Coordinates of C-alpha atoms in Angstrom, one line a residue:
M1 CA 0.1 -0.2 -0.1
P2 CA 1.4 3.6 -0.7
G3 CA 2.9 4.9 2.3
E4 CA 3.6 1.8 4.0
E5 CA 6.8 1.6 6.2
T6 CA 8.6 -1.7 5.3
R7 CA 12.0 -2.7 6.8
V8 CA 15.2 -3.0 5.1
S9 CA 16.9 -6.7 5.0
R10 CA 20.5 -7.0 5.0
Q11 CA 23.1 -9.8 5.8
A12 CA 25.8 -10.1 8.2
R13 CA 29.2 -9.5 6.9
N14 CA 30.4 -13.3 6.5
G15 CA 27.1 -14.6 7.9
T16 CA 28.3 -13.6 11.4
L17 CA 26.2 -11.3 13.5
I18 CA 27.2 -10.4 17.1
L19 CA 24.9 -8.2 19.4
G20 CA 27.0 -6.2 21.7
G21 CA 30.4 -4.5 21.5
G22 CA 31.5 -5.1 25.0
F23 CA 34.6 -7.4 26.0
G24 CA 32.7 -10.5 24.7
G25 CA 31.5 -9.2 21.7
A26 CA 34.4 -7.2 20.5
Q27 CA 36.8 -9.8 21.2
V28 CA 35.0 -12.4 19.1
A29 CA 35.0 -9.9 16.2
R30 CA 38.7 -9.4 16.9
L31 CA 39.9 -12.9 16.8
L32 CA 37.7 -13.6 13.7
G33 CA 40.2 -11.2 12.0
T34 CA 39.6 -11.1 7.9
A35 CA 36.9 -13.3 8.0
G36 CA 34.7 -10.3 9.5
A37 CA 31.5 -9.9 11.2
T38 CA 28.8 -7.4 11.8
I39 CA 28.4 -5.6 15.2
V40 CA 25.3 -4.3 16.2
D41 CA 25.8 -2.0 19.0
P42 CA 24.1 1.6 20.1
V43 CA 27.9 3.1 21.1
G44 CA 30.5 1.7 18.8
A45 CA 33.4 1.5 21.2
L46 CA 34.4 -0.9 24.1
L47 CA 33.8 0.7 27.4
F48 CA 36.5 -0.7 29.9
T49 CA 34.3 -1.1 33.0
P50 CA 37.1 -1.7 35.5
L51 CA 38.5 2.0 35.1
L52 CA 35.1 3.7 35.7
P53 CA 36.0 4.1 39.6
E54 CA 39.4 5.9 38.3
V55 CA 36.9 8.0 36.0
A56 CA 34.6 9.1 38.6
A57 CA 37.4 10.2 41.0
G58 CA 39.5 12.3 38.0
A59 CA 42.5 9.9 38.2
L60 CA 41.5 9.2 34.1
E61 CA 40.2 11.3 31.4
P62 CA 36.6 9.8 30.4
R63 CA 37.7 8.9 26.9
R64 CA 40.5 6.7 28.1
A65 CA 38.0 4.1 29.2
L66 CA 36.6 3.8 25.5
V67 CA 38.1 1.9 22.8
P68 CA 36.5 2.5 19.2
L69 CA 35.3 -0.6 17.6
R70 CA 36.5 0.6 14.1
T71 CA 40.1 0.5 15.2
M72 CA 40.1 -2.7 17.5
C73 CA 38.1 -5.1 15.0
A74 CA 39.1 -3.1 11.8
H75 CA 37.4 -5.9 9.4
A76 CA 34.2 -5.8 11.4
E77 CA 31.4 -3.3 10.2
W78 CA 29.6 -1.6 12.9
V79 CA 25.6 -0.8 12.9
R80 CA 24.9 1.6 15.0
G81 CA 21.4 0.2 16.9
R82 CA 19.8 -2.1 19.6
A83 CA 18.6 -5.5 19.1
A84 CA 14.9 -5.6 19.5
G85 CA 13.7 -9.2 18.5
L86 CA 15.0 -12.2 16.9
D87 CA 13.2 -14.5 14.5
E88 CA 15.1 -17.7 14.6
A89 CA 13.0 -19.3 11.9
R90 CA 14.2 -16.9 9.3
R91 CA 17.6 -16.4 11.0
V92 CA 16.9 -12.5 11.1
V93 CA 17.6 -10.1 13.9
T94 CA 15.3 -6.8 14.3
V95 CA 17.6 -3.9 15.1
E96 CA 16.2 -0.5 16.0
T97 CA 18.3 2.5 14.6
E98 CA 18.1 6.0 14.5
L99 CA 16.5 5.9 11.1
G100 CA 14.2 3.1 12.3
A101 CA 14.2 -0.5 12.3
I102 CA 16.1 -3.0 9.9
E103 CA 16.5 -6.6 9.9
I104 CA 20.0 -8.2 9.9
G105 CA 20.2 -11.7 8.5
Y106 CA 22.8 -14.1 10.1
R107 CA 24.4 -17.9 9.6
R108 CA 25.8 -17.6 13.0
L109 CA 24.7 -15.3 16.0
V110 CA 26.4 -14.3 19.0
V111 CA 24.9 -12.9 22.0
A112 CA 27.1 -10.6 24.0
L113 CA 25.0 -7.7 25.2
G114 CA 26.2 -7.3 28.5
S115 CA 24.7 -6.2 32.1
T116 CA 23.3 -3.3 33.8
A117 CA 23.1 -2.5 37.5
R118 CA 20.6 -4.7 39.4
L119 CA 18.3 -2.5 41.4
L120 CA 16.1 -4.1 44.1
P121 CA 12.7 -2.9 45.1
I122 CA 13.8 -0.8 48.1
P123 CA 11.6 2.5 48.4
G124 CA 13.5 5.4 47.1
L125 CA 16.2 3.2 45.5
A126 CA 15.6 3.8 41.9
E127 CA 14.8 7.7 42.2
R128 CA 17.8 8.7 44.4
A129 CA 20.8 6.2 44.0
I130 CA 23.5 6.7 41.5
T131 CA 24.9 3.7 39.9
L132 CA 28.1 3.0 38.3
T133 CA 27.6 0.8 35.0
S134 CA 28.3 3.3 32.2
L135 CA 30.6 6.2 31.2
G136 CA 28.0 8.8 32.3
D137 CA 27.3 7.6 35.5
A138 CA 31.0 7.7 36.1
V139 CA 31.0 11.4 35.5
H140 CA 27.8 11.8 37.1
L141 CA 29.2 10.4 40.3
R142 CA 32.2 12.9 40.2
N143 CA 29.9 16.0 39.4
H144 CA 27.6 15.1 42.3
V145 CA 30.5 14.9 44.8
L146 CA 32.0 18.1 43.8
R147 CA 28.5 19.5 44.2
R148 CA 28.3 18.3 47.7
L149 CA 31.4 20.1 48.5
E150 CA 30.0 23.3 47.1
A151 CA 26.6 22.8 48.9
A152 CA 28.4 22.2 52.2
E153 CA 30.5 25.5 51.7
A154 CA 27.3 27.3 51.0
D155 CA 25.4 25.9 53.7
P156 CA 27.3 25.2 56.7
T157 CA 24.5 23.8 58.9
N158 CA 23.7 21.1 56.8
A159 CA 27.5 20.3 55.9
T160 CA 27.5 17.0 57.6
R161 CA 24.8 15.6 55.6
Q162 CA 26.3 17.0 52.4
L163 CA 29.7 15.2 53.3
T164 CA 28.4 12.0 54.2
F165 CA 28.9 9.5 51.2
L166 CA 27.2 6.0 51.4
F167 CA 28.1 3.0 49.2
V168 CA 26.2 0.2 48.9
G169 CA 27.8 -3.4 47.7
A170 CA 31.3 -4.0 49.0
G171 CA 32.5 -6.1 46.0
Y172 CA 35.1 -4.7 43.4
A173 CA 33.1 -1.8 42.1
G174 CA 31.7 -0.9 45.7
V175 CA 35.2 -0.9 47.1
E176 CA 37.3 0.4 44.3
A177 CA 34.3 3.5 43.8
L178 CA 34.5 4.4 47.5
S179 CA 38.3 4.1 47.6
E180 CA 38.9 6.5 44.6
T181 CA 36.0 9.0 45.1
R182 CA 37.5 9.4 48.9
Q183 CA 40.8 10.5 47.1
L184 CA 38.9 12.9 44.8
V185 CA 37.1 14.5 48.0
E186 CA 40.5 14.5 50.0
D187 CA 42.3 16.3 47.1
A188 CA 39.3 18.6 46.3
L189 CA 38.9 20.1 50.2
R190 CA 42.2 22.0 49.9
H191 CA 40.1 24.1 47.5
F192 CA 37.5 25.1 50.1
P193 CA 39.0 26.9 52.7
S194 CA 35.9 27.1 54.9
L195 CA 35.8 23.3 55.3
R196 CA 39.2 23.1 56.2
D197 CA 38.2 21.6 59.7
A198 CA 35.2 19.1 58.0
R199 CA 35.5 15.5 58.2
P200 CA 33.7 14.0 55.5
R201 CA 31.7 10.3 56.6
W202 CA 32.1 7.4 54.5
V203 CA 29.8 4.4 54.7
L204 CA 30.2 1.1 53.3
V205 CA 27.0 -1.2 53.3
E206 CA 27.4 -4.8 52.6
A207 CA 24.7 -7.5 53.0
G208 CA 27.1 -10.4 53.5
S209 CA 29.4 -11.1 56.6
A210 CA 32.4 -9.8 54.9
I211 CA 33.4 -7.3 52.0
L212 CA 35.2 -8.5 48.8
A213 CA 33.5 -12.1 48.8
E214 CA 35.5 -12.6 45.4
V215 CA 38.8 -12.6 47.0
P216 CA 40.7 -15.0 49.6
D217 CA 39.8 -14.3 53.3
R218 CA 43.4 -12.8 54.0
L219 CA 43.2 -9.8 51.4
A220 CA 39.5 -9.3 52.4
S221 CA 40.4 -8.6 55.9
Y222 CA 43.4 -6.7 54.9
T223 CA 40.9 -4.3 52.9
A224 CA 38.6 -4.2 55.6
R225 CA 41.1 -3.0 58.3
H226 CA 42.8 -0.8 55.8
L227 CA 39.3 1.0 54.9
R228 CA 38.7 1.3 58.8
H229 CA 41.7 2.9 59.4
L230 CA 40.9 5.5 56.9
G231 CA 37.8 6.4 59.0
V232 CA 35.6 4.5 56.8
D233 CA 32.4 2.9 58.5
V234 CA 32.1 -0.9 57.0
L235 CA 28.6 -2.2 58.1
T236 CA 28.7 -5.9 57.2
S237 CA 25.6 -7.9 57.3
S238 CA 23.5 -4.6 56.6
R239 CA 20.9 -4.1 54.2
V240 CA 19.4 -0.8 53.0
R241 CA 15.4 -0.4 53.9
S242 CA 14.7 2.9 52.3
V243 CA 16.1 5.7 50.6
D244 CA 14.6 9.1 51.4
A245 CA 15.4 12.8 50.4
G246 CA 18.4 13.5 52.7
A247 CA 18.6 10.2 54.6
V248 CA 19.0 6.3 54.1
T249 CA 17.6 4.0 56.8
L250 CA 19.1 0.5 57.4
A251 CA 17.2 -2.8 57.9
D252 CA 18.1 -2.7 61.7
G253 CA 16.7 0.6 62.0
R254 CA 19.7 2.9 61.8
R255 CA 19.4 6.2 59.7
V256 CA 22.3 7.8 58.1
E257 CA 21.7 11.3 56.8
T258 CA 23.2 12.0 53.4
E259 CA 22.5 13.2 50.0
T260 CA 24.7 10.7 48.5
V261 CA 23.9 7.0 47.8
V262 CA 26.0 4.9 45.6
W263 CA 24.7 1.7 44.5
T264 CA 27.1 -1.1 43.4
A265 CA 25.4 -4.2 44.5
G266 CA 25.5 -6.6 41.7
T267 CA 24.5 -6.4 38.0
T268 CA 21.7 -8.1 36.1
P269 CA 21.3 -9.1 32.2
R270 CA 19.9 -6.3 30.0
P271 CA 16.2 -6.5 29.2
A272 CA 17.0 -6.6 25.6
V273 CA 18.1 -10.4 26.6
R274 CA 14.7 -11.3 27.3
A275 CA 13.2 -9.9 24.1
L276 CA 15.3 -12.2 22.2
G277 CA 13.2 -15.6 23.4
L278 CA 16.2 -17.7 24.2
P279 CA 16.5 -20.2 27.3
L280 CA 17.2 -18.3 30.4
D281 CA 18.0 -19.3 33.9
E282 CA 16.5 -17.8 37.2
R283 CA 18.7 -14.8 37.3
G284 CA 17.9 -14.0 33.4
R285 CA 21.1 -15.1 32.2
I286 CA 21.0 -17.3 28.6
V287 CA 21.7 -20.9 29.4
V288 CA 24.7 -22.0 27.4
D289 CA 26.4 -25.6 26.9
S290 CA 30.1 -26.2 27.6
A291 CA 31.0 -24.9 24.0
L292 CA 29.0 -21.6 24.7
R293 CA 26.2 -22.9 22.3
V294 CA 22.8 -21.7 23.4
E295 CA 20.7 -24.6 24.5
G296 CA 18.9 -26.4 22.1
R297 CA 20.9 -24.2 19.2
C298 CA 23.4 -25.2 16.9
D299 CA 23.8 -21.5 15.2
I300 CA 23.4 -19.1 18.2
W301 CA 26.3 -18.6 20.8
A302 CA 26.4 -16.4 23.8
L303 CA 28.8 -15.1 26.4
G304 CA 29.7 -12.6 29.1
D305 CA 27.6 -11.0 31.5
N306 CA 24.2 -12.1 29.7
A307 CA 25.1 -15.8 29.8
R308 CA 25.6 -18.5 32.5
V309 CA 28.6 -20.1 31.1
P310 CA 29.8 -23.2 32.6
N311 CA 33.6 -23.8 33.2
S312 CA 35.0 -27.1 33.5
A313 CA 37.8 -25.9 35.5
T314 CA 35.1 -24.7 38.4
P315 CA 32.3 -27.0 37.9
L316 CA 30.6 -26.1 40.9
R317 CA 30.0 -22.8 39.8
P318 CA 29.6 -20.6 36.5
D319 CA 31.8 -18.1 35.7
P320 CA 31.8 -14.6 37.0
P321 CA 30.7 -11.6 35.2
T322 CA 34.4 -10.3 34.7
C323 CA 36.0 -8.7 31.5
Q324 CA 38.9 -11.4 32.4
H325 CA 36.4 -14.3 31.9
A326 CA 34.6 -12.7 29.0
V327 CA 37.9 -12.3 27.1
R328 CA 38.6 -16.0 27.5
Q329 CA 35.0 -17.2 26.9
A330 CA 35.6 -15.2 23.2
R331 CA 38.1 -17.6 22.4
A332 CA 36.0 -20.4 22.8
V333 CA 33.3 -19.2 20.7
V334 CA 35.4 -18.8 17.9
R335 CA 36.9 -22.2 18.1
S336 CA 33.1 -23.4 18.7
M337 CA 32.1 -21.7 15.7
A338 CA 35.1 -23.1 13.6
G339 CA 33.8 -26.7 14.6
D340 CA 36.1 -27.3 17.7
A341 CA 33.6 -28.5 20.4
T342 CA 36.0 -28.7 23.2
P343 CA 34.5 -27.6 26.4
Y344 CA 35.3 -24.4 27.9
R345 CA 38.1 -24.3 30.4
Y346 CA 39.5 -21.4 32.1
R347 CA 41.5 -20.8 35.4
S348 CA 41.9 -17.3 36.5
I349 CA 45.1 -16.3 37.2
G350 CA 44.4 -13.9 40.0
E351 CA 42.0 -10.7 40.7
G352 CA 42.8 -7.3 42.2
A353 CA 41.4 -3.9 43.3
T354 CA 42.6 -0.3 43.7
L355 CA 42.5 1.2 47.0
G356 CA 43.2 4.7 46.3
R357 CA 46.7 6.5 46.4
G358 CA 48.4 3.9 44.4
R359 CA 47.6 1.1 46.8
G360 CA 45.4 -2.0 46.2
I361 CA 45.5 -5.8 46.6
A362 CA 46.4 -8.6 44.1
R363 CA 46.3 -12.4 44.0
V364 CA 48.4 -13.4 40.9
F365 CA 49.1 -17.4 40.6
G366 CA 48.2 -17.8 44.4
V367 CA 50.7 -15.0 45.6
H368 CA 48.7 -12.4 48.1
V369 CA 50.2 -8.8 47.4
R370 CA 48.9 -5.7 49.2
G371 CA 49.9 -2.1 49.4
R372 CA 51.5 -0.1 46.9
L373 CA 52.7 -3.5 45.1
G374 CA 49.2 -4.5 44.7
G375 CA 48.2 -1.5 43.4
L376 CA 51.0 -1.3 40.8
I377 CA 50.1 -5.1 39.8
T378 CA 46.2 -4.5 39.5
R379 CA 47.1 -1.4 37.6
A380 CA 49.6 -3.1 35.2
Y381 CA 46.8 -5.7 34.6
H382 CA 44.3 -3.4 33.6
V383 CA 46.5 -1.5 31.4
R384 CA 47.8 -4.9 29.7
V385 CA 44.4 -6.1 28.7
V386 CA 43.3 -2.6 27.1
P387 CA 43.2 -3.5 23.5
S388 CA 44.7 -0.4 22.0
R389 CA 48.6 0.5 22.4
S390 CA 47.6 4.0 22.3
R391 CA 44.9 3.7 25.2
R392 CA 47.6 1.9 27.1
W393 CA 50.0 4.4 27.1
R394 CA 47.5 7.2 27.9
I395 CA 46.2 5.0 30.9
G396 CA 49.5 4.3 32.3
A397 CA 50.4 8.1 32.0
D398 CA 47.2 9.2 33.8
G399 CA 47.7 6.7 36.5
L400 CA 51.2 7.9 37.0
L401 CA 50.0 11.6 37.1
S402 CA 47.1 11.0 39.4
V403 CA 49.7 9.4 41.9
V404 CA 52.2 12.2 41.7
L405 CA 49.6 15.2 41.5
R406 CA 46.5 15.9 43.3
R407 CA 43.1 15.5 41.5
D408 CA 41.7 18.8 40.1
I409 CA 38.1 19.9 40.7
V410 CA 37.0 20.4 37.0
E411 CA 33.4 19.0 36.1
L412 CA 32.2 18.0 32.9
D413 CA 28.8 19.5 32.1
V414 CA 26.9 16.2 31.2
G415 CA 23.4 17.1 32.4
G416 CA 23.2 14.0 34.8
S417 CA 23.3 10.5 34.0
V418 CA 21.0 8.2 32.1
S419 CA 19.0 7.0 35.0
D420 CA 18.5 10.5 36.0
R421 CA 16.9 11.4 33.2
A422 CA 14.7 8.3 32.8
R423 CA 13.6 9.2 36.4
S424 CA 12.8 13.1 35.5
P425 CA 12.4 13.0 32.0
S426 CA 11.1 17.0 32.1
T427 CA 14.5 17.9 33.2
A428 CA 16.6 16.0 30.6
P429 CA 18.9 18.1 28.7
S430 CA 18.0 18.6 24.9
T431 CA 20.1 17.0 22.7
E432 CA 19.2 19.2 19.7
P433 CA 22.8 20.3 18.8
A434 CA 23.4 24.3 18.6
K435 CA 24.6 26.0 15.5
A436 CA 28.3 26.6 15.3
P437 CA 29.7 30.1 14.5
T438 CA 31.0 28.6 11.3
G439 CA 27.7 27.4 9.8
T440 CA 29.1 24.1 9.5
A441 CA 29.8 22.8 12.4
Q442 CA 27.8 21.7 15.4
A443 CA 28.0 22.5 19.2
T444 CA 28.5 19.4 21.3
T445 CA 27.3 20.4 24.7
A446 CA 25.2 17.0 25.3
G447 CA 26.4 14.4 28.0
V448 CA 29.3 11.9 27.7
D449 CA 26.6 9.5 29.2
Q450 CA 24.1 9.9 26.3
V451 CA 27.2 9.0 24.0
A452 CA 27.9 5.7 26.0
D453 CA 24.4 4.6 25.7
G454 CA 24.3 5.5 22.0
M455 CA 21.5 7.9 22.3
L456 CA 23.1 11.0 20.6
A457 CA 23.5 11.5 17.0
P458 CA 26.9 10.5 15.2
T459 CA 27.9 14.0 15.3
I460 CA 28.0 14.2 19.1
S461 CA 29.4 10.6 19.6
T462 CA 32.4 11.8 16.7
A463 CA 33.2 15.0 19.1
I464 CA 33.1 12.9 22.1
A465 CA 35.2 10.1 20.6
G466 CA 38.1 12.8 19.9
G467 CA 37.9 14.0 23.3
H468 CA 35.7 17.1 23.3
A469 CA 33.0 17.8 25.5
S470 CA 31.6 21.1 26.9
V471 CA 33.4 21.5 30.1
L472 CA 32.3 23.6 33.0
A473 CA 35.3 24.7 35.0
S474 CA 34.6 25.6 38.7
T475 CA 37.5 27.9 40.3
H476 CA 36.9 28.6 44.0
L477 CA 38.5 31.9 44.9
P478 CA 38.7 33.3 48.5
G479 CA 36.0 35.8 49.2
R480 CA 34.5 35.7 45.7
G481 CA 32.9 32.3 45.7
T482 CA 32.7 30.1 42.6
E483 CA 33.5 31.3 39.2
R484 CA 32.4 29.0 36.3
R485 CA 33.5 29.1 32.7
R486 CA 32.2 27.0 29.9
T487 CA 34.2 25.9 27.0
N488 CA 32.0 24.0 24.2
A489 CA 33.8 21.8 21.7
W490 CA 32.8 21.8 17.9
A491 CA 32.5 18.6 15.5
P492 CA 31.4 18.6 11.9
P493 CA 28.4 16.5 10.9
S494 CA 28.9 12.8 10.2
Q495 CA 27.1 10.0 8.1
G496 CA 24.2 8.0 9.2
P497 CA 24.2 4.9 11.5
I498 CA 24.9 2.1 9.2
A499 CA 28.5 1.1 8.6
S500 CA 30.2 2.1 5.6
P501 CA 29.2 -0.4 2.5
S502 CA 33.2 -0.5 1.0
P503 CA 34.6 -3.9 1.6
A504 CA 37.2 -4.5 4.6
P505 CA 40.9 -3.6 3.6
A506 CA 42.9 -6.3 3.1
R507 CA 45.4 -5.7 5.8
T508 CA 47.5 -7.4 9.0
I509 CA 45.8 -7.2 12.3
H510 CA 48.1 -7.3 15.2
H511 CA 46.5 -9.6 17.8
Q512 CA 47.1 -10.4 21.2
A513 CA 49.1 -13.0 22.6
G514 CA 47.7 -16.5 22.1
D515 CA 45.4 -15.5 19.5
A516 CA 46.9 -16.1 16.3
E517 CA 46.3 -19.9 16.5
D518 CA 42.5 -18.9 16.9
V519 CA 42.4 -16.5 14.2
A520 CA 44.5 -18.9 11.7
A521 CA 42.0 -21.5 12.6
V522 CA 38.9 -19.4 11.8
E523 CA 40.0 -17.7 8.6
D524 CA 40.9 -21.2 7.3
R525 CA 37.1 -22.6 7.9
L526 CA 35.4 -19.6 7.7
G527 CA 37.7 -17.2 5.1
S528 CA 36.1 -18.9 2.1
E529 CA 32.8 -18.0 2.4
P530 CA 31.7 -15.2 0.2
A531 CA 31.3 -12.0 2.4
A532 CA 27.8 -10.4 2.2
Q533 CA 27.5 -7.2 0.3
P534 CA 26.2 -4.4 3.0
R535 CA 23.3 -2.8 1.8
P536 CA 23.1 1.0 1.3
A537 CA 22.7 3.1 4.7
T538 CA 19.2 3.3 4.7
S539 CA 16.6 2.0 7.3
T540 CA 13.3 2.4 5.9
V541 CA 11.6 2.7 2.5
T542 CA 8.1 3.5 1.3
S543 CA 6.5 1.0 -1.0
T544 CA 4.4 2.6 -3.7

């Protein structure tokens, strides 16, 4: 019928469609080498989540935590969008893009959609808590903490409440976020003369009997002692009953007056996973076999945070949702796609956590390390697994400078986190780009978090990827209050959401150690398949 909207169909490059560009999905595409694949992701960059606490504390520039998929997976094509449905009979996935819905066909499907914060049904939690799962969340937490210092300076009678910071969840994310944020506040207070005698209060709430349940008891006990020595109230076997305006009530009736609640108590697979109609366990994770094939399917694989992955090295428990395991699972998926059904097996070489001021804990090959050496080992591992040489150098340099120099108090004017805008749509910042003086460029004053969640047009994401954003610099001058200066960055418009239709260049990819054998096997078995020809960058057509 005239005017009827229809979906545009296209085929995934080389028949391999990957949903999600996180650690698992991006690593699968990288290991496929010149065989190629199509990645569906709303951002187009790998977010290095272990670095989010340091981004929040100003130890790292936000863009350091992102690695563009176009550079990491040079032979894969990227479609900006979100998976909205799966038709297994037709072997197509419906993808929502900025220009409308399209259908992408596949012969092999990999689901690596990742996870998001798991918010419990606690009154006031969803409306008032700050999560730490995206780049926007990290920047928002930093801005929020700095503004609490400003509020305490402006209203001394309520300074105690403004300077109380409560973190819920004492796993890696919670302990690192509290430690790094505490260092930010400690360094920032020297710019607030009227708060010189203030003593910020830090509270860490954990439902379990001990913090850091993932690490050996010896290191967990050391961390608890270290935090208590710094003045942190470590409350184990405690739960949050409600979150009100200006206070948190615990299950035992205690009430903590605070304006800051940071929720790091676990993650859950993204809602899009349920929309695919695949078999799930009680936690909403996709059920896979020992070769990471989805249960009952021969052409669909799943890995990472959205899958329950059995590990023959730890038969009593599935893999935890960590980047270290997702990278190893990707190798197993690539081998399985090439016909090798060897059961997945991986034993972790260790784990670690940073505790601020260059300190940390680490377990490497059974050896327990703590203090500055523990912090150095943890940071070295984080840098090593970043799949970009330039990013590794920049992260290393930022980390060194954060130890030698104090943190500054510059805010990124991003308009709040994604979760904040979802709670208060009426206060959401406009994503309409302002016109630049030149007439050909556009101002990028929207949030880093919007780019991280794929909510902005390519124009803005290009500017952020280049390291530019609208910056709100706050300078505290004695006797003159706070002087604010805004600087806008400019970026030229870019093209639509569909990847370039030109074929992948014939060039060599530099793989991580241990990847060469996997790549050779895949290219030998999959490389002979004809590459699918991408369709034009159009998402909707009108029939006549």
